[in-house]
């Protein structure tokens, strides 16, 4: 009996000892504050819990904003589950969440599925989608939309192809084969990237635009921005579309893209803001900054929205949702830059704040 | 083994206490309670079948037969198609690789434990193998991504170039033009590790039922241990091992997270083992969150198809086991 | 061993060849065990290597870092979530499973009903975990319009139930019929016999089987991530609001490009492995402890 116990107790004791030793040995980083500290709350204290889900593209920004607003309102808890735009829309349809994040607009045939009735789009932030690449010896790259289309379609197969050379006069390009990395999972980033190509390279781009498209056989597929970034990083000659914050986190080089006004602009927050300034805003506050006019505009800037129902069913949750949105559109805008997102232009933010009044919270 | 409680005489005597012996009601209640618990299995399975099939109906309606036999899985775009065939083939391919690797290994380990190992070594080996069974699937996937994927690319390239001149092999052992290390083969290898414990444990039980008399008879006639295994253990265990393999197959087919992370997520019908691909359970995990409408319905439909396949395999395994048990009883 | 003056029963070269084959086969068998040890050592070793730096008392208790790309935070809510959800699943599946197995072995025997139920239990062990998740999502989450820890517990309970039934039935089969007969002879009715005689006799196996089922369930990801949502602060209420678990956090963090997220994933992986191994070892201990008890 003692033999058995002593023999088998050894293992868990070892495990516990290991964990404890690791614990004593390591120091923990306790910093959870963002770089920009938050100015005081702009509304009365919010309490309770609200849940949201949806787009992964703006997840870092929403997490930062959530931290800001919950620091100012200590009784408030907000859970945002970055599952994907599609899940966000479906969750909101079934009223499983109080708000949904989505990079793409709801298709007309799906509008009726929203069980809570009419819903509103609130623009929140925007960010560039980079065309990241990894090519030894080439630190600066410029690409026109037509060339990008041909590369991602598989028409252009090597880096020293005349099409790429034409965009990069004076740069010597190796004959390395191009490895195209795309998303394997459905993604709002893919939707926006392909939408851009449909707009800007209409004659060359044949694959259409959606959360995933029928990529040609030779491409490498990877999960999420992280996966695509990893493929590009590990492959000399790799190229792919990665959202700005992930591209920066992975230390990738990205190409300058020719915008609608003819200038080659690098992916940056100022380029994104310029694109937002040039975009037309629809009455429901949706807008499309892809291939926006303006000489400083970065053409592959993707918008993202939060969807909420007009008629809120719960007083506390309705107040919280309104408060959270108001925070994003006021104090929260300053947080965007620190996490690589572009603020909304003042005019659009004001319109969105006005739209908040349309939300009806029960008394 | 249901030994029936003997009927008690309704006469007064020193043991019975009163006209109605106590505990009759509780006894019956208990029986119904346990029956109810058992029936829960039926209820749950029925609910699973009903709810998932109902959610999958829009998929069947929009694709018709193409749902199962369609060649293309293109979930979005102008002309979305949701054909399950690439995913079914992918699941079968990954499972085939996993079984090819796991079955010989499992049989070897089981034989080691039952025939070769000295007594004190048996339990430790069994416990260690069972530890493999308990490692969560997501940790296998994470490990595969961090440790296996990059070096295995090189291995694939080497193998591909070695067999490049042999006609059939050079197609089978080839892959994508720019391999990422994620492929049917990588997923298959990791799944093989994951299903080895269950196949080993089942095979062990089968080998343990071989009558010692037969084994001793073989040894008495001068057979070496290996010859004894071949002559006495194997013939006796054939169908049991088949059943164990089938159960391992069912497990391999249902493996979700590890395959989702390691398969390369490119649904296609191919015989190239080193190319990236996809499988039913994996694609549900990867794509469910972005999916809406028909896409979502198609993914749930894939779950239904997978469910049916595992049922069929489970039933066949059971039938094989039963046949062998009946045969053994007659031996 | 061979008598030099007696008949030579085997020809020498053939004998050597057979011995060689035997030796080769034996080494192949030993090799297969060693081959299986390699991935175990590699995986556990790598997990310890990557995870040990991350684990600390704070890591195990702090709330989850709200902003993925920043370092810091811990897995406290995930650990609590895993334990609560798995615990609730066990509380549902184990009693139900043991009762079901009792029916199959003690009452059903070889009857048709029992045969069908056994077949269904076997079928249910084969249901892929993702299908369980889809099922609970459709039936429960959409109906009650909320992602909760309880939904996750339901899905895990469905996964555990057939395992517990099968393992318990095997254990009950092993209880010698003499024990039951003795109890009947003393005047006990069937229910009482089962509860006071059969179950205690089979207890060690049942407990060990249950603990192993719990260990497996604690590691499951697929059934959970669809139905429990996410939180960054511990939620001890399984019925209200979303929750999180170690397995779901590993899956989520593994897909993020930030270095700190990868570290968190490994820390959580090490914690999860430690928990599942602990349950496995408890199961072995229980078998040893309880068997000795009943034997003496």
PDB file of C-alpha atoms in Angstrom, chain A residues 115-225:
ATOM      1  CA  UNK A 115     -34.838  38.467 -34.670  1.00  0.00           C
ATOM      2  CA  UNK A 116     -34.582  41.696 -32.748  1.00  0.00           C
ATOM      3  CA  UNK A 117     -35.806  43.809 -35.632  1.00  0.00           C
ATOM      4  CA  UNK A 118     -34.055  46.768 -37.140  1.00  0.00           C
ATOM      5  CA  UNK A 119     -30.363  47.244 -36.447  1.00  0.00           C
ATOM      6  CA  UNK A 120     -27.880  50.070 -36.953  1.00  0.00           C
ATOM      7  CA  UNK A 121     -24.325  50.237 -38.243  1.00  0.00           C
ATOM      8  CA  UNK A 122     -21.865  52.199 -36.153  1.00  0.00           C
ATOM      9  CA  UNK A 123     -18.467  52.843 -37.762  1.00  0.00           C
ATOM     10  CA  UNK A 124     -15.743  52.500 -35.177  1.00  0.00           C
ATOM     11  CA  UNK A 125     -12.257  52.462 -36.631  1.00  0.00           C
ATOM     12  CA  UNK A 126     -10.473  51.509 -39.792  1.00  0.00           C
ATOM     13  CA  UNK A 127      -7.113  50.040 -40.619  1.00  0.00           C
ATOM     14  CA  UNK A 128      -4.987  49.295 -43.644  1.00  0.00           C
ATOM     15  CA  UNK A 129      -4.662  45.836 -45.101  1.00  0.00           C
ATOM     16  CA  UNK A 130      -1.065  45.439 -46.101  1.00  0.00           C
ATOM     17  CA  UNK A 131       0.359  43.566 -49.030  1.00  0.00           C
ATOM     18  CA  UNK A 132       3.196  41.998 -47.075  1.00  0.00           C
ATOM     19  CA  UNK A 133       6.096  40.269 -48.697  1.00  0.00           C
ATOM     20  CA  UNK A 134       9.383  38.582 -47.974  1.00  0.00           C
ATOM     21  CA  UNK A 135      12.020  38.859 -50.674  1.00  0.00           C
ATOM     22  CA  UNK A 136      15.675  38.808 -49.824  1.00  0.00           C
ATOM     23  CA  UNK A 137      17.516  41.815 -51.120  1.00  0.00           C
ATOM     24  CA  UNK A 138      14.390  43.820 -51.868  1.00  0.00           C
ATOM     25  CA  UNK A 139      13.521  46.285 -49.162  1.00  0.00           C
ATOM     26  CA  UNK A 140      11.243  48.556 -51.175  1.00  0.00           C
ATOM     27  CA  UNK A 141       8.456  47.315 -53.359  1.00  0.00           C
ATOM     28  CA  UNK A 142       5.682  49.097 -55.240  1.00  0.00           C
ATOM     29  CA  UNK A 143       2.680  47.417 -56.783  1.00  0.00           C
ATOM     30  CA  UNK A 144      -0.220  48.573 -58.884  1.00  0.00           C
ATOM     31  CA  UNK A 145      -3.648  46.994 -58.423  1.00  0.00           C
ATOM     32  CA  UNK A 146      -3.435  45.227 -61.768  1.00  0.00           C
ATOM     33  CA  UNK A 147      -0.149  43.608 -60.781  1.00  0.00           C
ATOM     34  CA  UNK A 148      -1.512  42.590 -57.405  1.00  0.00           C
ATOM     35  CA  UNK A 149      -4.487  40.991 -59.121  1.00  0.00           C
ATOM     36  CA  UNK A 150      -2.250  39.072 -61.485  1.00  0.00           C
ATOM     37  CA  UNK A 151       0.019  37.882 -58.681  1.00  0.00           C
ATOM     38  CA  UNK A 152      -2.814  36.599 -56.537  1.00  0.00           C
ATOM     39  CA  UNK A 153      -4.482  34.958 -59.495  1.00  0.00           C
ATOM     40  CA  UNK A 154      -1.358  33.088 -60.376  1.00  0.00           C
ATOM     41  CA  UNK A 155      -0.833  34.849 -63.720  1.00  0.00           C
ATOM     42  CA  UNK A 156       2.431  36.314 -62.520  1.00  0.00           C
ATOM     43  CA  UNK A 157       4.664  33.605 -61.116  1.00  0.00           C
ATOM     44  CA  UNK A 158       8.105  35.047 -60.567  1.00  0.00           C
ATOM     45  CA  UNK A 159       9.369  38.171 -58.946  1.00  0.00           C
ATOM     46  CA  UNK A 160      11.223  39.408 -61.996  1.00  0.00           C
ATOM     47  CA  UNK A 161       8.093  39.348 -64.134  1.00  0.00           C
ATOM     48  CA  UNK A 162       7.744  42.408 -66.438  1.00  0.00           C
ATOM     49  CA  UNK A 163       4.526  43.448 -64.685  1.00  0.00           C
ATOM     50  CA  UNK A 164       6.299  43.824 -61.354  1.00  0.00           C
ATOM     51  CA  UNK A 165       9.319  45.385 -62.994  1.00  0.00           C
ATOM     52  CA  UNK A 166       7.080  47.996 -64.584  1.00  0.00           C
ATOM     53  CA  UNK A 167       5.896  49.093 -61.137  1.00  0.00           C
ATOM     54  CA  UNK A 168       9.418  49.175 -59.743  1.00  0.00           C
ATOM     55  CA  UNK A 169      11.747  51.008 -62.069  1.00  0.00           C
ATOM     56  CA  UNK A 170      15.309  50.919 -60.908  1.00  0.00           C
ATOM     57  CA  UNK A 171      14.871  48.076 -58.470  1.00  0.00           C
ATOM     58  CA  UNK A 172      16.613  44.838 -59.273  1.00  0.00           C
ATOM     59  CA  UNK A 173      14.303  41.897 -58.735  1.00  0.00           C
ATOM     60  CA  UNK A 174      15.463  38.285 -58.370  1.00  0.00           C
ATOM     61  CA  UNK A 175      13.948  35.450 -60.318  1.00  0.00           C
ATOM     62  CA  UNK A 176      12.585  33.773 -57.168  1.00  0.00           C
ATOM     63  CA  UNK A 177       9.241  32.081 -57.531  1.00  0.00           C
ATOM     64  CA  UNK A 178       6.313  33.836 -55.906  1.00  0.00           C
ATOM     65  CA  UNK A 179       4.591  32.027 -53.028  1.00  0.00           C
ATOM     66  CA  UNK A 180       1.127  33.467 -52.560  1.00  0.00           C
ATOM     67  CA  UNK A 181      -0.297  33.170 -49.042  1.00  0.00           C
ATOM     68  CA  UNK A 182      -4.027  33.559 -48.508  1.00  0.00           C
ATOM     69  CA  UNK A 183      -6.558  32.876 -45.773  1.00  0.00           C
ATOM     70  CA  UNK A 184      -7.938  29.391 -45.442  1.00  0.00           C
ATOM     71  CA  UNK A 185     -10.727  30.447 -43.102  1.00  0.00           C
ATOM     72  CA  UNK A 186     -13.512  32.772 -44.195  1.00  0.00           C
ATOM     73  CA  UNK A 187     -12.532  36.314 -43.330  1.00  0.00           C
ATOM     74  CA  UNK A 188     -13.639  39.892 -43.543  1.00  0.00           C
ATOM     75  CA  UNK A 189     -10.056  40.725 -44.442  1.00  0.00           C
ATOM     76  CA  UNK A 190     -10.302  38.530 -47.533  1.00  0.00           C
ATOM     77  CA  UNK A 191     -13.653  40.106 -48.324  1.00  0.00           C
ATOM     78  CA  UNK A 192     -12.230  43.616 -48.220  1.00  0.00           C
ATOM     79  CA  UNK A 193      -9.029  42.723 -50.044  1.00  0.00           C
ATOM     80  CA  UNK A 194     -10.888  41.056 -52.902  1.00  0.00           C
ATOM     81  CA  UNK A 195     -13.457  43.843 -52.963  1.00  0.00           C
ATOM     82  CA  UNK A 196     -10.604  46.283 -53.453  1.00  0.00           C
ATOM     83  CA  UNK A 197      -9.253  44.255 -56.357  1.00  0.00           C
ATOM     84  CA  UNK A 198     -12.693  44.085 -57.929  1.00  0.00           C
ATOM     85  CA  UNK A 199     -12.906  47.862 -57.745  1.00  0.00           C
ATOM     86  CA  UNK A 200      -9.371  48.813 -58.639  1.00  0.00           C
ATOM     87  CA  UNK A 201      -8.378  46.068 -61.052  1.00  0.00           C
ATOM     88  CA  UNK A 202     -11.732  45.298 -62.594  1.00  0.00           C
ATOM     89  CA  UNK A 203     -10.359  44.117 -65.916  1.00  0.00           C
ATOM     90  CA  UNK A 204      -7.676  41.890 -64.455  1.00  0.00           C
ATOM     91  CA  UNK A 205      -9.270  40.438 -61.336  1.00  0.00           C
ATOM     92  CA  UNK A 206     -11.491  37.491 -62.097  1.00  0.00           C
ATOM     93  CA  UNK A 207     -11.991  35.765 -58.767  1.00  0.00           C
ATOM     94  CA  UNK A 208     -14.785  37.953 -57.412  1.00  0.00           C
ATOM     95  CA  UNK A 209     -15.099  39.102 -53.875  1.00  0.00           C
ATOM     96  CA  UNK A 210     -16.289  37.373 -50.722  1.00  0.00           C
ATOM     97  CA  UNK A 211     -15.115  36.057 -47.366  1.00  0.00           C
ATOM     98  CA  UNK A 212     -13.292  33.393 -49.253  1.00  0.00           C
ATOM     99  CA  UNK A 213     -12.801  32.976 -52.974  1.00  0.00           C
ATOM    100  CA  UNK A 214     -11.804  30.186 -55.259  1.00  0.00           C
ATOM    101  CA  UNK A 215      -8.054  30.715 -55.109  1.00  0.00           C
ATOM    102  CA  UNK A 216      -6.002  29.047 -57.839  1.00  0.00           C
ATOM    103  CA  UNK A 217      -4.261  25.777 -57.120  1.00  0.00           C
ATOM    104  CA  UNK A 218      -0.762  26.986 -56.346  1.00  0.00           C
ATOM    105  CA  UNK A 219      -1.491  29.225 -53.357  1.00  0.00           C
ATOM    106  CA  UNK A 220      -0.585  28.418 -49.776  1.00  0.00           C
ATOM    107  CA  UNK A 221      -3.435  28.688 -47.336  1.00  0.00           C
ATOM    108  CA  UNK A 222      -3.096  29.487 -43.671  1.00  0.00           C
ATOM    109  CA  UNK A 223      -5.320  30.173 -40.731  1.00  0.00           C
ATOM    110  CA  UNK A 224      -5.962  33.753 -39.743  1.00  0.00           C
ATOM    111  CA  UNK A 225      -3.692  36.738 -40.170  1.00  0.00           C
TER     112      UNK A 225
END
